[in-house]
mmCIF file of C-alpha atoms in Angstrom:
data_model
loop_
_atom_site.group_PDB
_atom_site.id
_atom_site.type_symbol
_atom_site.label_atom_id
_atom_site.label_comp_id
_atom_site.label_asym_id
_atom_site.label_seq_id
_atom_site.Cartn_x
_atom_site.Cartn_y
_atom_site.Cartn_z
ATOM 1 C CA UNK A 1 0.000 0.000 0.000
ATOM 2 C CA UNK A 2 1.516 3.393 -1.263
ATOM 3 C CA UNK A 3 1.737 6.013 2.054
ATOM 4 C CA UNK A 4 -0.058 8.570 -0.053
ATOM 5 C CA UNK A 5 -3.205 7.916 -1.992
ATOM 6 C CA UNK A 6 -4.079 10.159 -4.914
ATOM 7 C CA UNK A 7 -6.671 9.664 -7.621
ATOM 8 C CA UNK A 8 -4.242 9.953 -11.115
ATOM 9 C CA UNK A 9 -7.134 11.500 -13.325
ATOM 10 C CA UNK A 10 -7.924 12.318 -15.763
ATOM 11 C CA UNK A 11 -10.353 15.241 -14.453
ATOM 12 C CA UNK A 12 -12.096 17.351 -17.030
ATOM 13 C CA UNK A 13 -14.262 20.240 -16.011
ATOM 14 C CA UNK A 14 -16.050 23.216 -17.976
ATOM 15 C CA UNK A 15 -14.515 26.715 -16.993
ATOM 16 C CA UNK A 16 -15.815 28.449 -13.772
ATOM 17 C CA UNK A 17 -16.346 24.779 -12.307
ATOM 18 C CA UNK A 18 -15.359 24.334 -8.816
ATOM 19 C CA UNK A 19 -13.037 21.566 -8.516
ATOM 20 C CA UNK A 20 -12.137 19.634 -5.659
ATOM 21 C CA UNK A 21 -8.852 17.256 -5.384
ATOM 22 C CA UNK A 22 -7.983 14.827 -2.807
ATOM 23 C CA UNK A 23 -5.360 12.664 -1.403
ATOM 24 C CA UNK A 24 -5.101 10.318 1.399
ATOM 25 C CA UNK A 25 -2.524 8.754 3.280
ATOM 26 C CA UNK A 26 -1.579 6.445 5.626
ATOM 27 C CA UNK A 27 1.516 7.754 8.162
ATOM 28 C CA UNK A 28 0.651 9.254 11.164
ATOM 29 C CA UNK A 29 4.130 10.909 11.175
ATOM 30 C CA UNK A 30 2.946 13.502 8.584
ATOM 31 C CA UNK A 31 2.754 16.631 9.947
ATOM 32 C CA UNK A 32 3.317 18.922 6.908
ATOM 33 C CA UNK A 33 1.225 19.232 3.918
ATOM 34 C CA UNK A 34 1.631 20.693 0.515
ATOM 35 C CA UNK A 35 0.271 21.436 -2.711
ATOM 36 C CA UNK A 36 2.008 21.336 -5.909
ATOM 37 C CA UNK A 37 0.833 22.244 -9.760
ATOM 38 C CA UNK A 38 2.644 21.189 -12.329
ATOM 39 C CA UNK A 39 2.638 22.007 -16.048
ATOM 40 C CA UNK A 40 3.974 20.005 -19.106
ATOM 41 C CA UNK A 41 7.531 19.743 -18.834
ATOM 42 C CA UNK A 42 7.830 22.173 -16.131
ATOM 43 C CA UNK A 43 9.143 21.738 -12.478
ATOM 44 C CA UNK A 44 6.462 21.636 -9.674
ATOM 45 C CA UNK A 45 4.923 25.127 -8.416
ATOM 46 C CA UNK A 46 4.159 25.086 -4.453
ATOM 47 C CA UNK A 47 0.571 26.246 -4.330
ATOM 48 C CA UNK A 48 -0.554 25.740 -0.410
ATOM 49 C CA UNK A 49 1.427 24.712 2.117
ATOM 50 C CA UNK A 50 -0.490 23.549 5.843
ATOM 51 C CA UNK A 51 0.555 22.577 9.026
ATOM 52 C CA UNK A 52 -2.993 22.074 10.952
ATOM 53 C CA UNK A 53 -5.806 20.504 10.667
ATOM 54 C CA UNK A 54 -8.357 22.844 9.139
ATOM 55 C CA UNK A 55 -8.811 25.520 6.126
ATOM 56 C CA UNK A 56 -6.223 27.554 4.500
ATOM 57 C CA UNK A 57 -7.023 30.304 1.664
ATOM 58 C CA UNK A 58 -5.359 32.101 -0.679
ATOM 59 C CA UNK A 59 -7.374 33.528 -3.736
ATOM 60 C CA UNK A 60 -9.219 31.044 -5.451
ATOM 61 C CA UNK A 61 -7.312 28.638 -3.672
ATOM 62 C CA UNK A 62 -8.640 26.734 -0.335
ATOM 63 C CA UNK A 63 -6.416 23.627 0.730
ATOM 64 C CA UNK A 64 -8.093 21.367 4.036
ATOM 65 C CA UNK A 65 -6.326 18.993 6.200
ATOM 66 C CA UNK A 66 -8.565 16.492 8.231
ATOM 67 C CA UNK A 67 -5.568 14.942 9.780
ATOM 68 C CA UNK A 68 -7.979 12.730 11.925
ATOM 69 C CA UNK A 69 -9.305 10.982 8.615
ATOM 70 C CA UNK A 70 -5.805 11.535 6.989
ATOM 71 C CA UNK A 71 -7.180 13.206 4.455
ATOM 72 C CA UNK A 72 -6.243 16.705 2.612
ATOM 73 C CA UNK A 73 -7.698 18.423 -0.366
ATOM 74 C CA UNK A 74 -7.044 21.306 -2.735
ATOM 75 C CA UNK A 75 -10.716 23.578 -4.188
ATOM 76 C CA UNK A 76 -10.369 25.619 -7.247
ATOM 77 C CA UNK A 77 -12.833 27.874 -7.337
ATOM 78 C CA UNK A 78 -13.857 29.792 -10.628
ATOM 79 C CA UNK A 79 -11.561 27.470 -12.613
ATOM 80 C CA UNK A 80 -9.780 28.636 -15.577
ATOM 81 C CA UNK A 81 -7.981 27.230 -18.494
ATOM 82 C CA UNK A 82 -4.614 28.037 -17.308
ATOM 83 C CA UNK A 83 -5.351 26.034 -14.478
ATOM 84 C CA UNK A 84 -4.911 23.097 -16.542
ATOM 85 C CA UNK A 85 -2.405 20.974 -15.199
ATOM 86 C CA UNK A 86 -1.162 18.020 -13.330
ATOM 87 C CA UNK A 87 -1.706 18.763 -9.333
ATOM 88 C CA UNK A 88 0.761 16.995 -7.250
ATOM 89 C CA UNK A 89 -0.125 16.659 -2.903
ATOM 90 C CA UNK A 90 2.548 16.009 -0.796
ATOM 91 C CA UNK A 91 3.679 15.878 2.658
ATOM 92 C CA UNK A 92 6.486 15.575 5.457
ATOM 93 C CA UNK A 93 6.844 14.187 8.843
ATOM 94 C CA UNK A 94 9.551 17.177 9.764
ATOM 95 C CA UNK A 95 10.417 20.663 8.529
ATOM 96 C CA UNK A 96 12.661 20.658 5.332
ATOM 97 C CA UNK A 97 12.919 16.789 5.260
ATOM 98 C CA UNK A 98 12.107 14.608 2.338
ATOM 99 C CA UNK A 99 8.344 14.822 0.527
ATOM 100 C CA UNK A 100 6.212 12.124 -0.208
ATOM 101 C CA UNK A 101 4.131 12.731 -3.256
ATOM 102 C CA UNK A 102 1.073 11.303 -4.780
ATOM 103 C CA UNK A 103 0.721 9.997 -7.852
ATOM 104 C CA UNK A 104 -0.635 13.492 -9.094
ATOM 105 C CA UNK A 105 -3.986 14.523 -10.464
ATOM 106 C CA UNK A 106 -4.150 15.240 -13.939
ATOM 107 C CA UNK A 107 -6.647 18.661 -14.489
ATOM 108 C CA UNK A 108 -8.092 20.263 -17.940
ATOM 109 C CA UNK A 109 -10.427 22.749 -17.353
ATOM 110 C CA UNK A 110 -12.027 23.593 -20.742
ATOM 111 C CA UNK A 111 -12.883 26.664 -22.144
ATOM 112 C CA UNK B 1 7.834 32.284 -3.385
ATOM 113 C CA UNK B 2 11.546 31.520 -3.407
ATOM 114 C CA UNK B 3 13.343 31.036 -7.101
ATOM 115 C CA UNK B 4 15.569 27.612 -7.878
ATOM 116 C CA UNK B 5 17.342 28.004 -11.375
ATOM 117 C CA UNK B 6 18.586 24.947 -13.060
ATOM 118 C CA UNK B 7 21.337 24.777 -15.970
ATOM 119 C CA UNK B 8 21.075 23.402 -18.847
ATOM 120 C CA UNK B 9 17.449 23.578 -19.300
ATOM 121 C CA UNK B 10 17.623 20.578 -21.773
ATOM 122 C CA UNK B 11 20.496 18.249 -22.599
ATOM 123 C CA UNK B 12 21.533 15.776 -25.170
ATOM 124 C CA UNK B 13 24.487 14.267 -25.302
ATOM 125 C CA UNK B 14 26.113 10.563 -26.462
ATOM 126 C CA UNK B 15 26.655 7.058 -24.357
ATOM 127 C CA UNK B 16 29.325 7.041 -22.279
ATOM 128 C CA UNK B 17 29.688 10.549 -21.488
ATOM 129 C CA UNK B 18 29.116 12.843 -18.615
ATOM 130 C CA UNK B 19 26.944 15.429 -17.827
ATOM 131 C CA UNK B 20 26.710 18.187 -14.947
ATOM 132 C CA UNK B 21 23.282 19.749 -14.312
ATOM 133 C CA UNK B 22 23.325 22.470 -11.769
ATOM 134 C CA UNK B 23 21.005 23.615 -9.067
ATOM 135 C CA UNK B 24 20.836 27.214 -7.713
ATOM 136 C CA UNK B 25 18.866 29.061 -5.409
ATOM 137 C CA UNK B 26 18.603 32.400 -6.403
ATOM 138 C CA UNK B 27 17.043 34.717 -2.973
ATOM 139 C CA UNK B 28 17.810 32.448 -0.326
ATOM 140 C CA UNK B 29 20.361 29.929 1.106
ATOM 141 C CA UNK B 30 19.297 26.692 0.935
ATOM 142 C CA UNK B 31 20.839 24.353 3.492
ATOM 143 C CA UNK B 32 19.173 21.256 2.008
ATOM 144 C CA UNK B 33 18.708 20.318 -1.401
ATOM 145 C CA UNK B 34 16.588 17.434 -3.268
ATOM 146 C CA UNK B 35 17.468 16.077 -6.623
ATOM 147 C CA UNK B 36 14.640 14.096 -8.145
ATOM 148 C CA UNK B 37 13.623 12.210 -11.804
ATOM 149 C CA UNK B 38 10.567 11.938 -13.237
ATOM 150 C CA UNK B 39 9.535 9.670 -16.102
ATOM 151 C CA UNK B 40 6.741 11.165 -18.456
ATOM 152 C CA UNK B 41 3.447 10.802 -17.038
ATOM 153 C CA UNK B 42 4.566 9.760 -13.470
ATOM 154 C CA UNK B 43 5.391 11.661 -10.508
ATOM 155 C CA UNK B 44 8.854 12.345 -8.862
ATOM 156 C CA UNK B 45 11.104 10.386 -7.846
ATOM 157 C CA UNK B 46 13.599 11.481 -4.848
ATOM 158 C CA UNK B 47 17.028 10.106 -5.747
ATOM 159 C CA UNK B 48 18.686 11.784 -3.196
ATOM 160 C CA UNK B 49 18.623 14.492 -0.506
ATOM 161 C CA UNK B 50 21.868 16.761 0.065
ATOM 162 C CA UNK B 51 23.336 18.992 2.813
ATOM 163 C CA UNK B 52 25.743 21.837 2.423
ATOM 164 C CA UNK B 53 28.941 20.513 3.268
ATOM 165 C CA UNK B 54 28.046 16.842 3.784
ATOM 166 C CA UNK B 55 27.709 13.787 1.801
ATOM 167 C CA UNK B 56 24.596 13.440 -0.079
ATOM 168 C CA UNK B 57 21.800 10.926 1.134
ATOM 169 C CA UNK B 58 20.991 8.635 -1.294
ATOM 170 C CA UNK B 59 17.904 6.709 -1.885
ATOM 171 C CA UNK B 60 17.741 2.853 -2.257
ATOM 172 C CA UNK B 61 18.267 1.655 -5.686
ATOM 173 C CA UNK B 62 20.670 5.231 -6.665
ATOM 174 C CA UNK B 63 23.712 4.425 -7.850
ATOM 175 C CA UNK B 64 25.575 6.746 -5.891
ATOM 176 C CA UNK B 65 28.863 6.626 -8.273
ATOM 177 C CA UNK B 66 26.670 7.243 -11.309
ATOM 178 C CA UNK B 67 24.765 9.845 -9.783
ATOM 179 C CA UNK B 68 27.227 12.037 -8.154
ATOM 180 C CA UNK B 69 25.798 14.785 -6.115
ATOM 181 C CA UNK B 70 28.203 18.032 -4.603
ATOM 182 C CA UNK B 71 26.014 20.677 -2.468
ATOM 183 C CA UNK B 72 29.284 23.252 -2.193
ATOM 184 C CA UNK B 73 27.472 26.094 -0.802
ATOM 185 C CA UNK B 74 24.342 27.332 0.264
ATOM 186 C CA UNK B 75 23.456 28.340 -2.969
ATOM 187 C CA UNK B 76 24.913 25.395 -5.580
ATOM 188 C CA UNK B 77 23.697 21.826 -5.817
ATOM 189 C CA UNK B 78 24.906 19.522 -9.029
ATOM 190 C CA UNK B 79 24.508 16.555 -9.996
ATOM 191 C CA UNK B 80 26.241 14.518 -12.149
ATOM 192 C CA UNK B 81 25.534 11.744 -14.251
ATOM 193 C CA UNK B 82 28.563 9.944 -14.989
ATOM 194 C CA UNK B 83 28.909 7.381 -18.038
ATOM 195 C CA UNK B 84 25.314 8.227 -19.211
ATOM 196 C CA UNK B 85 23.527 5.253 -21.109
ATOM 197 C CA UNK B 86 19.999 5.570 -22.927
ATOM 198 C CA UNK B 87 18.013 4.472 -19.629
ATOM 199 C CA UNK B 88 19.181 7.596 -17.957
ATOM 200 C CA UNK B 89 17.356 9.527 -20.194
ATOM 201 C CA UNK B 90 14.803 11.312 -17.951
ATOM 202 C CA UNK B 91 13.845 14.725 -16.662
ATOM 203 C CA UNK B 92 16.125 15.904 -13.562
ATOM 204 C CA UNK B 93 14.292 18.411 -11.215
ATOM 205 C CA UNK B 94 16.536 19.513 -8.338
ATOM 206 C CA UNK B 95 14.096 21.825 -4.797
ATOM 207 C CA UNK B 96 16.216 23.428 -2.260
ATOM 208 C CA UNK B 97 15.050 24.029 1.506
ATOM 209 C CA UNK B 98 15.484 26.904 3.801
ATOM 210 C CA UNK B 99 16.602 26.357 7.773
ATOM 211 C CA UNK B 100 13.663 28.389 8.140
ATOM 212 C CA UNK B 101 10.816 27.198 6.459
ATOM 213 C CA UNK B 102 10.047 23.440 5.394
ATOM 214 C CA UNK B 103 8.741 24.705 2.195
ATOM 215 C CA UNK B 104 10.418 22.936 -0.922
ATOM 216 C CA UNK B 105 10.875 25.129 -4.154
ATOM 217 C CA UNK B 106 11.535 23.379 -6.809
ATOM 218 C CA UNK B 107 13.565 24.513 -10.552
ATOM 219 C CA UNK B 108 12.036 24.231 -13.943
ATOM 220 C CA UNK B 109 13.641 20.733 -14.562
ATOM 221 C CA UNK B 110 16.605 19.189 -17.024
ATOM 222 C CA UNK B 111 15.929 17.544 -19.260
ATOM 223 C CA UNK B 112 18.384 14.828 -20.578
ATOM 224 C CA UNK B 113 18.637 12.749 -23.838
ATOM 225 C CA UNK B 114 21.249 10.059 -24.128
ATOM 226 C CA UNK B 115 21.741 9.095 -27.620
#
């Protein structure tokens, strides 16, 4: 069993759609979560980063962290076609130590 | 957010050669740096984790005298891929850490094509 859990895609939503991404994992340890996008042939772009359970925001961002349920997700409100992308979650048990990713969430939103 | 640069942006060269890809933070000192591959289509893969001034980390399965990592300063990472065959052919994405923060940026990627 992989220690993170990510649905690989593809999603495919009309523009202005509200998407929602997930990932879940199984190691306690994790106390740091993150939020990458990534484009074609690009490196990954940190998006959210969270430390406690609950709700962060940052424009038509919101990432959530349930670490009772182990369980984080990423909205997108208002999507847009540059949003398209692959959206990568992934997390630490310490500050500035290794990342565990998931798979990665493949997004088009379409005009 | 923080800047990483990475040098070359693409690569190609022959079998048997070597090649140096280079890692640099540009607005802050990174005292730990990540390289990682990624095959198309799948996500990264951490090869090996670096410290300024120390001996890199590497992962299980890394050949650590084909993939030799230096992390000179708090600024410079590279890694180098010694006799390069076909199967190394992959995209190279180096992040960098702050003491600070646990935040990983990471650079816009290498790509390399051994021919």
């Amino acid at each position: 069993q992989k220690e993170v859990e990510q649905d690989p895609g593809p999603l495919s939503v009309p523009e202005g759609a509200i998407v929602s991404l997930n990932c879940t994992y199984s190691n306690s340890a994790f106390q740091y979560f993150m939020w990458y996008r990534q484009y074609s042939r690009k490196g990954p772009e940190l998006l959210m980063y969270t430390y406690s359970s609950g709700n962060k925001e940052d424009g038509r961002f919101t990432a959530q962290v349930d670490k009772s349920s182990k369980y984080i997700s990423l909205f997108i409100r208002d999507s847009q076609p540059s949003d398209s992308a692959t959206y990568l979650c992934a997390m630490s048990g310490t500050s500035g130590s290794r990342l565990t990713f998931g798979e990665g969430t493949q997004l088009t939103v379409n005009p | 957010g923080a800047v990483v640069s990475q040098h070359p942006s693409w690569v190609i060269c022959k079998s048997g050669t070597s090649v140096k890809i280079e890692c640099r933070s540009l607005d802050f000192q990174a005292t730990t740096m990540f390289w990682y591959r990624q095959f198309p289509k799948q996500s990264l893969m951490l090869m090996a984790t670096s410290n300024e001034g120390s001996k890199a980390t590497y992962e299980q399965g890394v050949e650590k005298d084909k993939f030799l990592i230096n992390h000179a300063s708090l600024t410079l990472s590279t890694l180098t891929v010694t006799s390069a065959h076909p199967e190394d052919s992959s995209f190279y994405i180096c992040s960098a850490s702050a003491a600070t923060g646990y935040e990983q940026y990471f650079g816009p990627g290498t790509r390399l094509t051994v021919t």
